[in-house]
CSV table of C-alpha atoms and ligand atoms in Angstrom, one decimal:
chain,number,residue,atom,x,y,z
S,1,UNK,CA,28.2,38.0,7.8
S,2,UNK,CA,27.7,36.6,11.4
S,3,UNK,CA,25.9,32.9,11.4
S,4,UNK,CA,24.1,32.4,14.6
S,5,UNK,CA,23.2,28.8,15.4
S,6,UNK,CA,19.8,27.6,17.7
S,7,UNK,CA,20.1,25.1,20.2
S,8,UNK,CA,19.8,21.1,19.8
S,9,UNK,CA,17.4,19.0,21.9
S,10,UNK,CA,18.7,15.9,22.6
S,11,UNK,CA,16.7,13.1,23.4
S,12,UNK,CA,17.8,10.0,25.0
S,13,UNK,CA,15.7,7.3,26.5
S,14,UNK,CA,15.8,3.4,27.5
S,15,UNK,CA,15.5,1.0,29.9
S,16,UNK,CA,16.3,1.4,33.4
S,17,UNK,CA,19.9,-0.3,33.3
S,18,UNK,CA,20.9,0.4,29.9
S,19,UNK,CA,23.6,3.3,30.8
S,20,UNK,CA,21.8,6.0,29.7
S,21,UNK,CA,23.0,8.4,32.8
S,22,UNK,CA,26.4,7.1,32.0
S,23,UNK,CA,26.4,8.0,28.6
S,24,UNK,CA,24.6,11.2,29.6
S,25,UNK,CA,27.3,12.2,31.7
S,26,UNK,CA,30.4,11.3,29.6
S,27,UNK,CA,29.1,13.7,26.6
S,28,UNK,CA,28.3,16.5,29.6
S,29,UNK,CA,31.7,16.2,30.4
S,30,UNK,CA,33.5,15.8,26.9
S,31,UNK,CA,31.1,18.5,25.5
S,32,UNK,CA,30.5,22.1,26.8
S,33,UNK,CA,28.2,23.0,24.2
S,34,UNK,CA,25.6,20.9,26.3
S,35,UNK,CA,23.7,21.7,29.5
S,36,UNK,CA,21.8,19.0,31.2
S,37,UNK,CA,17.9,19.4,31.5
S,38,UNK,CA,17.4,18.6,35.6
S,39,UNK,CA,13.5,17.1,36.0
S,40,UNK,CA,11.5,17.6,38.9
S,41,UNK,CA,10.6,13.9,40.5
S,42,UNK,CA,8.4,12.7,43.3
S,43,UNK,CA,10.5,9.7,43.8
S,44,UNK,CA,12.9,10.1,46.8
S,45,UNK,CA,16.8,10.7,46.0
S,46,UNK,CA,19.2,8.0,45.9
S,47,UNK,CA,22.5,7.6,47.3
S,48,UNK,CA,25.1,10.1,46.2
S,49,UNK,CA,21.9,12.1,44.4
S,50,UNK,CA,21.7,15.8,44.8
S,51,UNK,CA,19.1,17.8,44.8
S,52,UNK,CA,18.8,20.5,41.6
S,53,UNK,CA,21.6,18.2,40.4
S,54,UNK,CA,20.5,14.9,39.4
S,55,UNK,CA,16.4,16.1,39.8
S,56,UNK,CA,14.3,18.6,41.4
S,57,UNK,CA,13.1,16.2,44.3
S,58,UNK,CA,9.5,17.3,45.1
S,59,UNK,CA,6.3,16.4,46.5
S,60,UNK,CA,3.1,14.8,45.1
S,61,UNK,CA,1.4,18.5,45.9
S,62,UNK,CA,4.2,20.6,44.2
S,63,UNK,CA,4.6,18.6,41.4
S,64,UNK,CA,0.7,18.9,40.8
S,65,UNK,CA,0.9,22.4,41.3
S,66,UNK,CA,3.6,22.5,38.7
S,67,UNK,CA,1.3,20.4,36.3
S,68,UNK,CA,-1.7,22.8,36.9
S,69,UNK,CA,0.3,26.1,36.0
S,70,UNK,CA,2.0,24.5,32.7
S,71,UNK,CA,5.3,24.4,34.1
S,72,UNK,CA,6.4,21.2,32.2
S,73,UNK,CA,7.3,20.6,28.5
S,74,UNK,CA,5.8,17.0,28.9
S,75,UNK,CA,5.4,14.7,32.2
S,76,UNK,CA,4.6,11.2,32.8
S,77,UNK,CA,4.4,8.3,35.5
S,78,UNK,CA,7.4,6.4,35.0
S,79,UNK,CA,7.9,3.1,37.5
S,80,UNK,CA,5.0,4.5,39.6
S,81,UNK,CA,6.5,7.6,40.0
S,82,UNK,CA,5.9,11.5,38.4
S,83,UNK,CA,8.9,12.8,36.4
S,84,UNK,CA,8.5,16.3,34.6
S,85,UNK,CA,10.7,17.8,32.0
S,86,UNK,CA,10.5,21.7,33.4
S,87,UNK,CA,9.4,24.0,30.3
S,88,UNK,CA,11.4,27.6,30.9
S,89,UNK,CA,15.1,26.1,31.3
S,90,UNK,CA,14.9,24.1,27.8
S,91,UNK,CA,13.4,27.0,26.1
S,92,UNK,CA,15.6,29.6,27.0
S,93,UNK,CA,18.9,27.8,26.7
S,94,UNK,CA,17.6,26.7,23.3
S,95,UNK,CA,17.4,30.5,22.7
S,96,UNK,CA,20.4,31.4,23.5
S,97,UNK,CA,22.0,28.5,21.6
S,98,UNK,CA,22.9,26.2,23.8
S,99,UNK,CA,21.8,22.4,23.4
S,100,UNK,CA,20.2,20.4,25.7
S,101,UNK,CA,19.8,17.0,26.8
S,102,UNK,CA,16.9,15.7,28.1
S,103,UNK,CA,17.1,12.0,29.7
S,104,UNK,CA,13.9,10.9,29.8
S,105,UNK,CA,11.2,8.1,29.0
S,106,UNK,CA,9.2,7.1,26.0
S,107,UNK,CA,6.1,8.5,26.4
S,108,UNK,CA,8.2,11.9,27.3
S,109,UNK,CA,10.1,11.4,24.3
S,110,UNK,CA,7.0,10.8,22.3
S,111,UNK,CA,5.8,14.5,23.9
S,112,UNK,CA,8.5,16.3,23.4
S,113,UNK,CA,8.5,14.9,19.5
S,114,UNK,CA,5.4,16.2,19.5
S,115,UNK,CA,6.0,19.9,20.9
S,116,UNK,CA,9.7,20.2,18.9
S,117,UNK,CA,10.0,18.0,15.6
S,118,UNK,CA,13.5,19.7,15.3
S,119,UNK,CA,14.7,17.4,18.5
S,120,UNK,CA,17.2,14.7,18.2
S,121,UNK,CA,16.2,11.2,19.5
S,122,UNK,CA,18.1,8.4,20.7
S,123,UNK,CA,17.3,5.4,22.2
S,124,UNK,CA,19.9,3.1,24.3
S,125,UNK,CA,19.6,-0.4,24.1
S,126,UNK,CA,21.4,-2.8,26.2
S,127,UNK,CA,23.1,-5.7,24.6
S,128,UNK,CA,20.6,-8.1,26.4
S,129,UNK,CA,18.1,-8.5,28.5
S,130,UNK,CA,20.1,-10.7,30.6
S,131,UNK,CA,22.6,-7.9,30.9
S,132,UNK,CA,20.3,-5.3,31.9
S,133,UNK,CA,19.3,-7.1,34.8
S,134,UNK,CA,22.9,-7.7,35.6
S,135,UNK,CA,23.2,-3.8,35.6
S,136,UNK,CA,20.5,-3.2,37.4
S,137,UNK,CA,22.3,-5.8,40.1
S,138,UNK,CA,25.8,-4.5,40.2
S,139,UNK,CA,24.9,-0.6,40.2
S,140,UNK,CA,23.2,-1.6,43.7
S,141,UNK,CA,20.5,1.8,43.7
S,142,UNK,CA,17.4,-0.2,43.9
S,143,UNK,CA,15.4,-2.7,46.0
S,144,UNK,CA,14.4,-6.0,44.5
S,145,UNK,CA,11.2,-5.2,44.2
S,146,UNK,CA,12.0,-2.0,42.4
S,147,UNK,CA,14.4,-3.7,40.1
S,148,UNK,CA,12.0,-6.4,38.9
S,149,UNK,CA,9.4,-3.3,38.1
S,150,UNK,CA,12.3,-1.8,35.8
S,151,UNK,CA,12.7,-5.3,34.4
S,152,UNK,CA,9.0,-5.6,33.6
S,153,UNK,CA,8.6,-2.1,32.1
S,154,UNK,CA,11.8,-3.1,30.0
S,155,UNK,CA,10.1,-4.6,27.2
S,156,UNK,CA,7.2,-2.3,26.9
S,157,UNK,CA,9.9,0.5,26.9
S,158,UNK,CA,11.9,-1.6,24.2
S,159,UNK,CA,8.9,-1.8,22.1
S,160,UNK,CA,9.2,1.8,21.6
S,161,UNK,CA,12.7,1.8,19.5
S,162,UNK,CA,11.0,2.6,16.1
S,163,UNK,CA,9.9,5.8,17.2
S,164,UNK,CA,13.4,7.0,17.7
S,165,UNK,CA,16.3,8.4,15.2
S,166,UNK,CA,18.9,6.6,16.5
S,167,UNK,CA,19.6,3.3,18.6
S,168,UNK,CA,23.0,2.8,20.3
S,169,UNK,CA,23.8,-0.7,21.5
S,170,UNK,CA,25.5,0.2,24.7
S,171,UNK,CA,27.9,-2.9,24.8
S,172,UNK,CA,30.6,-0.6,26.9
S,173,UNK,CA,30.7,2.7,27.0
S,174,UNK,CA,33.6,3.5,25.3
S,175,UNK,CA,32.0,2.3,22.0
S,176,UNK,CA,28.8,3.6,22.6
S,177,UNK,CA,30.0,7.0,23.7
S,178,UNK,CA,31.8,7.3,19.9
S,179,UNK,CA,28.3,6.6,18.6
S,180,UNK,CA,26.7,8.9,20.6
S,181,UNK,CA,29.2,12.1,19.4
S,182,UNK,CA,28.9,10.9,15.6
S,183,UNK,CA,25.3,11.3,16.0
S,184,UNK,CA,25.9,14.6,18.0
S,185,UNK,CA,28.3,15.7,15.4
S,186,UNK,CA,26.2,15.2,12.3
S,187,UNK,CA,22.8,17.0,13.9
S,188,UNK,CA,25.5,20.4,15.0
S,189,UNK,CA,25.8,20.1,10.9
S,190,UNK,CA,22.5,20.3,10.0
S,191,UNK,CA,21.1,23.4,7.9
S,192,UNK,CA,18.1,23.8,10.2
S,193,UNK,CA,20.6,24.8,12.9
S,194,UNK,CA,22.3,27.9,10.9
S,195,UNK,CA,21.0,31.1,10.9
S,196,UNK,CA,23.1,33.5,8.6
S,197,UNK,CA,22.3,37.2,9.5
S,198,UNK,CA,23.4,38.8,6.0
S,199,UNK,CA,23.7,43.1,6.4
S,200,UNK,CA,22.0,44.8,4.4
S,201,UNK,CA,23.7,47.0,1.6
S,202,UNK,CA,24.1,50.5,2.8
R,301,5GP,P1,15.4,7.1,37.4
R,301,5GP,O1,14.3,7.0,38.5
R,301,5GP,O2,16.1,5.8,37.2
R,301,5GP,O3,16.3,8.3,37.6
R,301,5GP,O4,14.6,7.4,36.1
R,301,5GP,C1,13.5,6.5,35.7
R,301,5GP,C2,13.1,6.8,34.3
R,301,5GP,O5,12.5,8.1,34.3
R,301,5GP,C3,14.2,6.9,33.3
R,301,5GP,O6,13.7,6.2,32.1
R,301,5GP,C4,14.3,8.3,32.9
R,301,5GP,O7,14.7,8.5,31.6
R,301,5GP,C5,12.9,8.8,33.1
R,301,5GP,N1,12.8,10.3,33.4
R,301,5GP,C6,13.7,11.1,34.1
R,301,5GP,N2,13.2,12.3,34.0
R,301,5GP,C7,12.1,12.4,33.3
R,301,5GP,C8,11.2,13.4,32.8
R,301,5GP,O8,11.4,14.6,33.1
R,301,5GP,N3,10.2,13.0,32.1
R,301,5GP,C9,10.0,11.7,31.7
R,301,5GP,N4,8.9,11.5,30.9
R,301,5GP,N5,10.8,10.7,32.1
R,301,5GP,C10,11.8,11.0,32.9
């Protein structure tokens, strides 16, 4: 008997500063199994941020274009800028059983929950507020003004937690990163994933 296995969606969203890209990385890197959805972005690349990497860094134009032939699983305006989740690349690695891990925001996550029940959601809280605009500080990737926009869409984005699975309190990363493969771990194991292909009797 051969058991094939479909792919996991993986969900994870929070506030800017919370670690999520940390976190995101860490289980990329621990676990093969996963491939990294890469969203297509109107907002300029940061320091160190590549392009088909980290995002698809795009116009206003394209990214409307994009909208207007269906090319996104969901999209939304996140700190005054477009981020789309692109539709073909999760699809087909689903297909071929891979998993994949989407980082993106709340009213994404609320889309894509919409689209593919089976998905896994997580959302990353920090451990305070006060922290999280430490983070945003230290990590050194955005303007004031930018960073006081991700401060004031924190709560609104908090606010959102009961619509998740899962909530990780990412105190350091080393904890939360255990948390975040015991969650992995468990949805591998569930029996919508399995798909035994019995022969039939000659
Ligand atoms: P950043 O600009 O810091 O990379 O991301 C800002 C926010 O946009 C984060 O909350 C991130 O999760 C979210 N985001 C990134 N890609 C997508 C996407 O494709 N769709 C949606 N809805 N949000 C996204």
């Amino acid at each position: 008997m051969e058991v094939k296995r479909k792919g996991m969606l993986l969900v994870i969203s929070g506030p800017s500063g919370a670690g999520k890209g940390t976190l995101a990385k860490r289980l990329l890197e621990d676990d093969p199994s996963f491939r990294f959805s890469v969203s297509a972005t109107t907002r300029g690349p940061r320091v160190g941020e590549e392009d088909g990497v980290d995002y698809h860094f795009i116009s206003d134009d394209e990214f409307q274009a994009r909208v207007d032939t269906g090319d996104f699983l969901e999209c939304a305006v996140v700190h005054g800028h477009r981020y789309g989740t692109p539709r073909a690349e999760v699809l087909s690695s689903l297909e071929r059983g891979e998993n994949m891990l989407l980082d993106i925001d709340p009213q994404g996550a609320r889309s894509v929950a919409a689209a593919m029940p089976d998905c896994v959601t997580v959302f990353i809280l920090p451990p305070s507020y006060e922290e999280l605009r430490v983070r945003l500080h230290t990590r050194n990737t955005e303007n004031e003004t930018e960073i006081n926009r991700r401060l004031g869409n924190a709560k609104g984005e908090i606010d959102q937690l009961g619509r998740y699975q899962y909530a990780i309190v990412n105190t350091t990363v080393e904890e939360a990163i255990v948390q975040l493969k015991a969650i992995v771990a468990a949805e591998k194991q569930r029996t919508i994933r399995f798909f035994p292909v019995i022969p039939e009797k000659s």
